[in-house]
Amino acid sequence: MRRALAASVAVHGATSPNPPVGAVILDAAGEVVGVGATAPAGGPHAEVVALREAGERSRGGTAVVTLEPCAHHGRTPPCTDALVGAGIAAVHVAVADPNPLAAGGAEALRGAGVEVGLGTLADEVAAGPLRAWLHAVRTGRPHVTWKLAATLDGRSAAADGTSRWITGPEARAEVHEFRSHVDAIVVGTGTARADDPALSARYPDGTDRERQPLRVVVGHSDIRPGSRLDAPDVLHLRTHSPDDVLKALTDRGAVDVLLEGGPRLAGAFLAANRVDRVLAYLAPALLGAGPAALADAGVGTIAGIRRLQVDAVRTVGGDVLVDARPAAG
């Protein structure tokens, strides 16, 4: 299953609105004979890619898949039919498909005499590349990750407005890697004017990565002419409503959204309960003055504090990353 998970990582960000699934085919002797991952929308699903690589060696073998194989006709035929037709004897699945249109694959396989196991490394797989897609299917809106970089006293810039660079090169490289896997990056017009960001995914040498997310600017103010976001491929949404933003991105097939700034936009998303993950890169540094990383988030008293559940804490170069999500309840 971890090999299937690794295959899904390799295509993370390239399959939306389809889920990034990984699949491994073992022959009857238990040897890996095929590995596959979801192709871009309209292309074959992971199971079909892996079966093609395995060929006749799949007969009597086992399929290991991160997501329950689909049992419906969409842009491609059902993966359950492909598995049965290839003579697969057993299928092990990490996560059941929550999409009612595609669910029922396990039942269909059992009905065809295939042994099916559900729940293999389910938590690990659900926290991986499938995380945003599962969220979007269950809630009807994209998964939103708020990324911030701040000093230990919560400042995102100095008093004179300068902000480059609060965190070190390792943290910045990690953020660019993350950007290359999301469908859209969102900033407010204030950040667009103050920082003139490119919002691109780049390698450490400054060259663009092969896959770039949709760049989105939110707010009523105009984008400054001649700035890096003054481009025809930038989506400018003249609204302050997080739900309007997410509806517009859903209409464009976005599943995984990265919210990068600024503090007022982040506060609006938090106040609307539209932040699903927080990636806080904290530099071991102090400013004492300057803009805070977060503005009004709808909290008027300590009783309304927005607590987070920490999933991981680790060092990234000289900085500390806190990976958290809103606490339940």
mmCIF file of C-alpha atoms in Angstrom:
data_model
loop_
_atom_site.group_PDB
_atom_site.id
_atom_site.type_symbol
_atom_site.label_atom_id
_atom_site.label_comp_id
_atom_site.label_asym_id
_atom_site.label_seq_id
_atom_site.Cartn_x
_atom_site.Cartn_y
_atom_site.Cartn_z
ATOM 1 C CA MET A 1 0.000 0.000 0.000
ATOM 2 C CA ARG A 2 2.853 2.408 0.716
ATOM 3 C CA ARG A 3 4.136 1.783 -2.794
ATOM 4 C CA ALA A 4 0.676 2.664 -4.139
ATOM 5 C CA LEU A 5 0.697 5.754 -1.917
ATOM 6 C CA ALA A 6 4.066 6.779 -3.355
ATOM 7 C CA ALA A 7 2.649 6.431 -6.864
ATOM 8 C CA SER A 8 -0.214 8.758 -5.925
ATOM 9 C CA VAL A 9 2.246 11.312 -4.530
ATOM 10 C CA ALA A 10 3.942 11.469 -7.925
ATOM 11 C CA VAL A 11 0.731 12.664 -9.624
ATOM 12 C CA HIS A 12 -0.587 14.826 -6.776
ATOM 13 C CA GLY A 13 -1.870 18.040 -8.310
ATOM 14 C CA ALA A 14 -2.073 16.742 -11.878
ATOM 15 C CA THR A 15 -5.387 14.871 -11.723
ATOM 16 C CA SER A 16 -8.033 17.351 -10.492
ATOM 17 C CA PRO A 17 -10.942 17.150 -10.404
ATOM 18 C CA ASN A 18 -10.253 13.381 -10.322
ATOM 19 C CA PRO A 19 -8.589 11.921 -7.215
ATOM 20 C CA PRO A 20 -4.838 11.157 -7.222
ATOM 21 C CA VAL A 21 -4.964 7.385 -6.771
ATOM 22 C CA GLY A 22 -2.120 4.889 -6.726
ATOM 23 C CA ALA A 23 -2.346 1.179 -7.541
ATOM 24 C CA VAL A 24 0.007 -1.800 -7.385
ATOM 25 C CA ILE A 25 -0.540 -5.202 -9.011
ATOM 26 C CA LEU A 26 1.016 -8.337 -7.521
ATOM 27 C CA ASP A 27 1.138 -11.586 -9.465
ATOM 28 C CA ALA A 28 -0.051 -14.883 -7.976
ATOM 29 C CA ALA A 29 3.351 -15.336 -6.333
ATOM 30 C CA GLY A 30 3.192 -11.930 -4.636
ATOM 31 C CA GLU A 31 5.710 -10.177 -6.874
ATOM 32 C CA VAL A 32 5.062 -6.586 -7.961
ATOM 33 C CA VAL A 33 4.336 -6.616 -11.687
ATOM 34 C CA GLY A 34 2.548 -3.307 -12.218
ATOM 35 C CA VAL A 35 2.410 0.146 -10.663
ATOM 36 C CA GLY A 36 0.069 2.907 -11.779
ATOM 37 C CA ALA A 37 -1.399 6.275 -10.843
ATOM 38 C CA THR A 38 -4.323 8.351 -12.063
ATOM 39 C CA ALA A 39 -3.744 10.123 -15.374
ATOM 40 C CA PRO A 40 -5.005 13.689 -15.935
ATOM 41 C CA ALA A 41 -8.786 14.024 -16.289
ATOM 42 C CA GLY A 42 -10.061 11.937 -19.191
ATOM 43 C CA GLY A 43 -7.140 9.516 -19.015
ATOM 44 C CA PRO A 44 -6.999 6.033 -17.484
ATOM 45 C CA HIS A 45 -7.391 5.475 -13.766
ATOM 46 C CA ALA A 46 -4.612 4.069 -11.603
ATOM 47 C CA GLU A 47 -5.872 0.485 -11.705
ATOM 48 C CA VAL A 48 -5.962 0.444 -15.503
ATOM 49 C CA VAL A 49 -2.442 1.901 -15.764
ATOM 50 C CA ALA A 50 -1.103 -0.742 -13.365
ATOM 51 C CA LEU A 51 -2.966 -3.576 -15.112
ATOM 52 C CA ARG A 52 -1.546 -2.548 -18.485
ATOM 53 C CA GLU A 53 1.957 -2.726 -17.055
ATOM 54 C CA ALA A 54 1.275 -6.108 -15.472
ATOM 55 C CA GLY A 55 -0.289 -7.682 -18.542
ATOM 56 C CA GLU A 56 -1.115 -11.377 -18.255
ATOM 57 C CA ARG A 57 0.847 -11.640 -15.004
ATOM 58 C CA SER A 58 -2.090 -10.008 -13.228
ATOM 59 C CA ARG A 59 -4.236 -13.134 -13.648
ATOM 60 C CA GLY A 60 -4.771 -14.735 -10.245
ATOM 61 C CA GLY A 61 -2.979 -11.841 -8.592
ATOM 62 C CA THR A 62 -3.764 -9.050 -6.154
ATOM 63 C CA ALA A 63 -4.474 -5.362 -6.642
ATOM 64 C CA VAL A 64 -3.592 -2.860 -3.913
ATOM 65 C CA VAL A 65 -5.326 0.510 -4.384
ATOM 66 C CA THR A 66 -5.430 3.688 -2.301
ATOM 67 C CA LEU A 67 -9.107 4.394 -3.157
ATOM 68 C CA GLU A 68 -12.010 1.996 -3.722
ATOM 69 C CA PRO A 69 -12.196 1.178 -7.465
ATOM 70 C CA CYS A 70 -15.054 2.927 -9.227
ATOM 71 C CA ALA A 71 -18.067 0.932 -10.383
ATOM 72 C CA HIS A 72 -19.648 3.480 -12.717
ATOM 73 C CA HIS A 73 -19.252 4.701 -16.290
ATOM 74 C CA GLY A 74 -17.780 8.212 -16.302
ATOM 75 C CA ARG A 75 -15.244 9.463 -18.812
ATOM 76 C CA THR A 76 -13.748 5.972 -18.595
ATOM 77 C CA PRO A 77 -15.281 2.513 -18.001
ATOM 78 C CA PRO A 78 -15.548 1.097 -14.460
ATOM 79 C CA CYS A 79 -12.257 0.036 -12.906
ATOM 80 C CA THR A 80 -14.084 -2.892 -11.309
ATOM 81 C CA ASP A 81 -14.713 -4.310 -14.796
ATOM 82 C CA ALA A 82 -11.041 -3.937 -15.691
ATOM 83 C CA LEU A 83 -9.937 -5.749 -12.525
ATOM 84 C CA VAL A 84 -12.397 -8.598 -13.007
ATOM 85 C CA GLY A 85 -11.532 -8.871 -16.690
ATOM 86 C CA ALA A 86 -7.829 -9.101 -15.876
ATOM 87 C CA GLY A 87 -8.463 -12.050 -13.582
ATOM 88 C CA ILE A 88 -7.539 -10.321 -10.330
ATOM 89 C CA ALA A 89 -8.326 -12.605 -7.386
ATOM 90 C CA ALA A 90 -8.073 -10.120 -4.507
ATOM 91 C CA VAL A 91 -8.219 -6.356 -4.040
ATOM 92 C CA HIS A 92 -6.984 -4.456 -0.981
ATOM 93 C CA VAL A 93 -8.261 -0.900 -0.585
ATOM 94 C CA ALA A 94 -7.205 1.850 1.813
ATOM 95 C CA VAL A 95 -10.169 4.247 1.675
ATOM 96 C CA ALA A 96 -13.789 3.705 0.627
ATOM 97 C CA ASP A 97 -15.030 6.065 -2.081
ATOM 98 C CA PRO A 98 -17.358 8.688 -0.497
ATOM 99 C CA ASN A 99 -18.663 9.775 -3.902
ATOM 100 C CA PRO A 100 -22.161 8.230 -4.233
ATOM 101 C CA LEU A 101 -21.840 8.225 -8.027
ATOM 102 C CA ALA A 102 -18.689 6.101 -7.965
ATOM 103 C CA ALA A 103 -19.155 4.069 -4.782
ATOM 104 C CA GLY A 104 -20.064 0.392 -4.703
ATOM 105 C CA GLY A 105 -16.843 -0.904 -6.177
ATOM 106 C CA ALA A 106 -16.121 -3.257 -3.293
ATOM 107 C CA GLU A 107 -19.599 -4.737 -3.500
ATOM 108 C CA ALA A 108 -19.345 -5.162 -7.268
ATOM 109 C CA LEU A 109 -15.996 -6.923 -6.927
ATOM 110 C CA ARG A 110 -17.296 -9.282 -4.257
ATOM 111 C CA GLY A 111 -20.273 -10.036 -6.464
ATOM 112 C CA ALA A 112 -17.834 -11.102 -9.169
ATOM 113 C CA GLY A 113 -16.039 -13.466 -6.789
ATOM 114 C CA VAL A 114 -13.095 -11.201 -5.967
ATOM 115 C CA GLU A 115 -11.830 -11.127 -2.380
ATOM 116 C CA VAL A 116 -11.901 -7.547 -1.064
ATOM 117 C CA GLY A 117 -10.193 -6.024 1.957
ATOM 118 C CA LEU A 118 -10.944 -2.476 3.131
ATOM 119 C CA GLY A 119 -9.017 -0.157 5.450
ATOM 120 C CA THR A 120 -5.368 -1.002 4.731
ATOM 121 C CA LEU A 121 -3.341 1.986 6.053
ATOM 122 C CA ALA A 122 -6.563 4.016 5.802
ATOM 123 C CA ASP A 123 -5.487 6.902 8.065
ATOM 124 C CA GLU A 124 -2.090 7.255 6.411
ATOM 125 C CA VAL A 125 -3.566 7.258 2.926
ATOM 126 C CA ALA A 126 -6.415 9.640 3.847
ATOM 127 C CA ALA A 127 -3.857 12.156 5.154
ATOM 128 C CA GLY A 128 -1.864 12.001 1.909
ATOM 129 C CA PRO A 129 -2.637 13.171 -1.632
ATOM 130 C CA LEU A 130 -6.293 12.083 -1.317
ATOM 131 C CA ARG A 131 -6.878 14.479 1.594
ATOM 132 C CA ALA A 132 -8.177 17.436 -0.429
ATOM 133 C CA TRP A 133 -10.260 15.329 -2.815
ATOM 134 C CA LEU A 134 -11.939 13.423 0.011
ATOM 135 C CA HIS A 135 -12.743 16.715 1.713
ATOM 136 C CA ALA A 136 -14.186 18.201 -1.483
ATOM 137 C CA VAL A 137 -16.445 15.202 -2.071
ATOM 138 C CA ARG A 138 -17.684 15.200 1.517
ATOM 139 C CA THR A 139 -18.265 18.959 1.836
ATOM 140 C CA GLY A 140 -18.876 20.161 -1.710
ATOM 141 C CA ARG A 141 -16.098 22.754 -1.516
ATOM 142 C CA PRO A 142 -12.331 22.780 -2.029
ATOM 143 C CA HIS A 143 -9.919 21.983 0.774
ATOM 144 C CA VAL A 144 -8.220 25.186 1.980
ATOM 145 C CA THR A 145 -4.733 25.257 3.478
ATOM 146 C CA TRP A 146 -3.608 28.535 5.026
ATOM 147 C CA LYS A 147 0.149 28.928 4.840
ATOM 148 C CA LEU A 148 1.841 31.609 6.907
ATOM 149 C CA ALA A 149 5.405 32.610 7.639
ATOM 150 C CA ALA A 150 5.971 34.581 10.832
ATOM 151 C CA THR A 151 8.392 35.392 13.601
ATOM 152 C CA LEU A 152 7.854 33.869 17.030
ATOM 153 C CA ASP A 153 5.998 37.006 18.061
ATOM 154 C CA GLY A 154 3.558 36.565 15.169
ATOM 155 C CA ARG A 155 4.855 39.261 12.796
ATOM 156 C CA SER A 156 4.680 38.704 9.060
ATOM 157 C CA ALA A 157 6.725 41.813 8.188
ATOM 158 C CA ALA A 158 8.761 44.553 9.828
ATOM 159 C CA ALA A 159 7.301 47.909 10.823
ATOM 160 C CA ASP A 160 8.459 49.447 7.529
ATOM 161 C CA GLY A 161 6.644 46.729 5.571
ATOM 162 C CA THR A 162 9.697 44.713 4.525
ATOM 163 C CA SER A 163 9.108 40.969 4.712
ATOM 164 C CA ARG A 164 11.770 39.155 2.687
ATOM 165 C CA TRP A 165 12.920 36.868 4.041
ATOM 166 C CA ILE A 166 11.436 35.899 7.398
ATOM 167 C CA THR A 167 11.993 32.166 6.924
ATOM 168 C CA GLY A 168 15.011 30.436 5.464
ATOM 169 C CA PRO A 169 15.660 28.865 2.051
ATOM 170 C CA GLU A 170 14.653 25.360 3.144
ATOM 171 C CA ALA A 171 11.208 26.520 4.230
ATOM 172 C CA ARG A 172 10.752 28.529 1.039
ATOM 173 C CA ALA A 173 11.752 25.546 -1.084
ATOM 174 C CA GLU A 174 9.231 23.373 0.749
ATOM 175 C CA VAL A 175 6.479 25.915 0.105
ATOM 176 C CA HIS A 176 7.288 25.952 -3.607
ATOM 177 C CA GLU A 177 7.086 22.158 -3.652
ATOM 178 C CA PHE A 178 3.684 22.390 -1.949
ATOM 179 C CA ARG A 179 2.537 25.015 -4.459
ATOM 180 C CA SER A 180 3.271 22.655 -7.332
ATOM 181 C CA HIS A 181 0.677 20.187 -6.000
ATOM 182 C CA VAL A 182 -2.259 22.531 -5.401
ATOM 183 C CA ASP A 183 -4.873 23.684 -7.887
ATOM 184 C CA ALA A 184 -4.944 27.353 -6.908
ATOM 185 C CA ILE A 185 -3.034 29.915 -4.828
ATOM 186 C CA VAL A 186 -5.061 32.776 -3.356
ATOM 187 C CA VAL A 187 -3.923 36.177 -2.072
ATOM 188 C CA GLY A 188 -5.696 39.429 -1.338
ATOM 189 C CA THR A 189 -5.250 42.638 -3.281
ATOM 190 C CA GLY A 190 -3.347 44.150 -0.330
ATOM 191 C CA THR A 191 -0.684 41.446 -0.520
ATOM 192 C CA ALA A 192 -0.611 41.717 -4.300
ATOM 193 C CA ARG A 193 0.132 45.452 -4.044
ATOM 194 C CA ALA A 194 2.570 45.285 -1.117
ATOM 195 C CA ASP A 195 4.659 42.267 -2.143
ATOM 196 C CA ASP A 196 4.164 41.974 -5.919
ATOM 197 C CA PRO A 197 4.314 38.162 -5.614
ATOM 198 C CA ALA A 198 4.647 35.867 -8.599
ATOM 199 C CA LEU A 199 2.616 33.066 -6.928
ATOM 200 C CA SER A 200 4.462 30.553 -9.070
ATOM 201 C CA ALA A 201 5.982 27.214 -8.089
ATOM 202 C CA ARG A 202 9.733 27.381 -8.585
ATOM 203 C CA TYR A 203 12.810 25.237 -8.100
ATOM 204 C CA PRO A 204 15.545 26.488 -5.741
ATOM 205 C CA ASP A 205 17.453 27.897 -8.727
ATOM 206 C CA GLY A 206 14.502 30.136 -9.570
ATOM 207 C CA THR A 207 13.259 28.281 -12.640
ATOM 208 C CA ASP A 208 9.570 27.456 -12.918
ATOM 209 C CA ARG A 209 8.356 23.973 -12.100
ATOM 210 C CA GLU A 210 6.554 22.016 -14.803
ATOM 211 C CA ARG A 211 3.143 22.367 -13.192
ATOM 212 C CA GLN A 212 1.782 25.709 -12.063
ATOM 213 C CA PRO A 213 -1.373 26.391 -10.014
ATOM 214 C CA LEU A 214 -4.073 28.873 -10.922
ATOM 215 C CA ARG A 215 -3.134 32.289 -9.501
ATOM 216 C CA VAL A 216 -6.008 34.083 -7.788
ATOM 217 C CA VAL A 217 -6.309 37.601 -6.390
ATOM 218 C CA VAL A 218 -9.270 38.444 -4.152
ATOM 219 C CA GLY A 219 -10.609 41.948 -3.483
ATOM 220 C CA HIS A 220 -12.235 44.964 -5.094
ATOM 221 C CA SER A 221 -9.067 46.974 -5.741
ATOM 222 C CA ASP A 222 -7.440 46.780 -9.150
ATOM 223 C CA ILE A 223 -4.273 44.780 -9.685
ATOM 224 C CA ARG A 224 -1.422 47.221 -10.192
ATOM 225 C CA PRO A 225 -0.602 47.587 -13.909
ATOM 226 C CA GLY A 226 2.766 46.115 -14.782
ATOM 227 C CA SER A 227 2.941 43.957 -11.647
ATOM 228 C CA ARG A 228 3.663 40.254 -11.817
ATOM 229 C CA LEU A 229 -0.003 39.425 -11.256
ATOM 230 C CA ASP A 230 -1.130 41.771 -14.029
ATOM 231 C CA ALA A 231 -1.445 38.840 -16.427
ATOM 232 C CA PRO A 232 -4.253 37.250 -18.450
ATOM 233 C CA ASP A 233 -3.944 33.910 -16.639
ATOM 234 C CA VAL A 234 -4.557 35.485 -13.209
ATOM 235 C CA LEU A 235 -8.099 35.166 -11.872
ATOM 236 C CA HIS A 236 -9.231 38.373 -10.133
ATOM 237 C CA LEU A 237 -12.307 37.802 -7.981
ATOM 238 C CA ARG A 238 -13.839 41.118 -6.926
ATOM 239 C CA THR A 239 -15.364 39.911 -3.691
ATOM 240 C CA HIS A 240 -14.537 39.632 0.004
ATOM 241 C CA SER A 241 -16.671 36.514 0.515
ATOM 242 C CA PRO A 242 -14.752 33.270 1.122
ATOM 243 C CA ASP A 243 -17.743 31.262 -0.120
ATOM 244 C CA ASP A 244 -17.879 33.263 -3.355
ATOM 245 C CA VAL A 245 -14.173 32.569 -3.836
ATOM 246 C CA LEU A 246 -14.566 28.843 -3.225
ATOM 247 C CA LYS A 247 -17.625 28.651 -5.498
ATOM 248 C CA ALA A 248 -15.669 30.285 -8.324
ATOM 249 C CA LEU A 249 -12.774 27.866 -7.810
ATOM 250 C CA THR A 250 -15.101 24.862 -7.628
ATOM 251 C CA ASP A 251 -16.571 25.914 -10.966
ATOM 252 C CA ARG A 252 -13.041 25.744 -12.383
ATOM 253 C CA GLY A 253 -12.458 22.232 -11.055
ATOM 254 C CA ALA A 254 -10.221 23.235 -8.144
ATOM 255 C CA VAL A 255 -10.057 20.769 -5.269
ATOM 256 C CA ASP A 256 -6.935 21.826 -3.360
ATOM 257 C CA VAL A 257 -6.505 25.537 -2.544
ATOM 258 C CA LEU A 258 -3.558 27.284 -0.895
ATOM 259 C CA LEU A 259 -4.355 30.530 0.923
ATOM 260 C CA GLU A 260 -1.178 32.610 1.196
ATOM 261 C CA GLY A 261 -2.200 36.068 2.305
ATOM 262 C CA GLY A 262 -2.667 38.535 3.608
ATOM 263 C CA PRO A 263 -3.816 38.807 7.210
ATOM 264 C CA ARG A 264 -7.267 40.249 6.436
ATOM 265 C CA LEU A 265 -8.056 37.585 3.856
ATOM 266 C CA ALA A 266 -6.874 34.827 6.210
ATOM 267 C CA GLY A 267 -9.014 36.325 8.972
ATOM 268 C CA ALA A 268 -12.076 36.316 6.717
ATOM 269 C CA PHE A 269 -11.578 32.654 5.813
ATOM 270 C CA LEU A 270 -11.073 31.679 9.453
ATOM 271 C CA ALA A 271 -14.102 33.663 10.563
ATOM 272 C CA ALA A 272 -16.162 31.841 7.928
ATOM 273 C CA ASN A 273 -14.778 28.429 9.048
ATOM 274 C CA ARG A 274 -13.245 27.917 5.628
ATOM 275 C CA VAL A 275 -9.709 26.973 6.674
ATOM 276 C CA ASP A 276 -9.138 23.219 6.808
ATOM 277 C CA ARG A 277 -5.400 23.106 7.466
ATOM 278 C CA VAL A 278 -2.788 25.525 8.794
ATOM 279 C CA LEU A 279 0.877 25.338 7.828
ATOM 280 C CA ALA A 280 2.691 27.802 10.073
ATOM 281 C CA TYR A 281 6.387 28.329 9.313
ATOM 282 C CA LEU A 282 7.846 30.032 12.375
ATOM 283 C CA ALA A 283 11.250 31.662 12.283
ATOM 284 C CA PRO A 284 13.248 31.771 15.553
ATOM 285 C CA ALA A 285 13.307 35.562 15.369
ATOM 286 C CA LEU A 286 11.570 38.550 16.938
ATOM 287 C CA LEU A 287 10.459 41.886 15.473
ATOM 288 C CA GLY A 288 8.372 43.455 18.227
ATOM 289 C CA ALA A 289 6.441 45.577 15.751
ATOM 290 C CA GLY A 290 4.983 45.305 12.269
ATOM 291 C CA PRO A 291 1.965 43.653 10.656
ATOM 292 C CA ALA A 292 0.568 40.563 12.347
ATOM 293 C CA ALA A 293 0.203 37.347 10.369
ATOM 294 C CA LEU A 294 -3.532 37.306 11.097
ATOM 295 C CA ALA A 295 -6.143 40.070 11.299
ATOM 296 C CA ASP A 296 -9.703 39.912 12.619
ATOM 297 C CA ALA A 297 -10.859 36.283 12.581
ATOM 298 C CA GLY A 298 -14.200 36.875 14.250
ATOM 299 C CA VAL A 299 -12.951 36.259 17.802
ATOM 300 C CA GLY A 300 -14.211 38.829 20.307
ATOM 301 C CA THR A 301 -13.471 37.055 23.557
ATOM 302 C CA ILE A 302 -11.193 34.279 24.797
ATOM 303 C CA ALA A 303 -14.202 31.962 24.870
ATOM 304 C CA GLY A 304 -14.277 32.211 21.086
ATOM 305 C CA ILE A 305 -10.613 31.351 20.597
ATOM 306 C CA ARG A 306 -9.983 29.205 17.523
ATOM 307 C CA ARG A 307 -8.035 26.234 18.763
ATOM 308 C CA LEU A 308 -6.133 23.922 16.467
ATOM 309 C CA GLN A 309 -5.268 20.250 16.644
ATOM 310 C CA VAL A 310 -1.571 19.817 15.923
ATOM 311 C CA ASP A 311 -0.823 16.950 13.545
ATOM 312 C CA ALA A 312 2.933 17.437 13.289
ATOM 313 C CA VAL A 313 5.763 19.713 14.391
ATOM 314 C CA ARG A 314 9.160 19.542 12.700
ATOM 315 C CA THR A 315 12.156 21.657 11.844
ATOM 316 C CA VAL A 316 12.676 22.871 8.279
ATOM 317 C CA GLY A 317 16.203 24.187 8.057
ATOM 318 C CA GLY A 318 16.422 26.740 10.840
ATOM 319 C CA ASP A 319 12.656 27.206 11.101
ATOM 320 C CA VAL A 320 9.830 25.276 12.759
ATOM 321 C CA LEU A 321 6.740 24.054 10.916
ATOM 322 C CA VAL A 322 3.497 23.536 12.818
ATOM 323 C CA ASP A 323 1.037 21.479 10.758
ATOM 324 C CA ALA A 324 -2.429 21.757 12.304
ATOM 325 C CA ARG A 325 -6.147 21.752 11.597
ATOM 326 C CA PRO A 326 -9.194 23.222 13.314
ATOM 327 C CA ALA A 327 -10.046 21.289 16.444
ATOM 328 C CA ALA A 328 -13.357 19.448 16.355
ATOM 329 C CA GLY A 329 -16.233 20.798 18.413
#
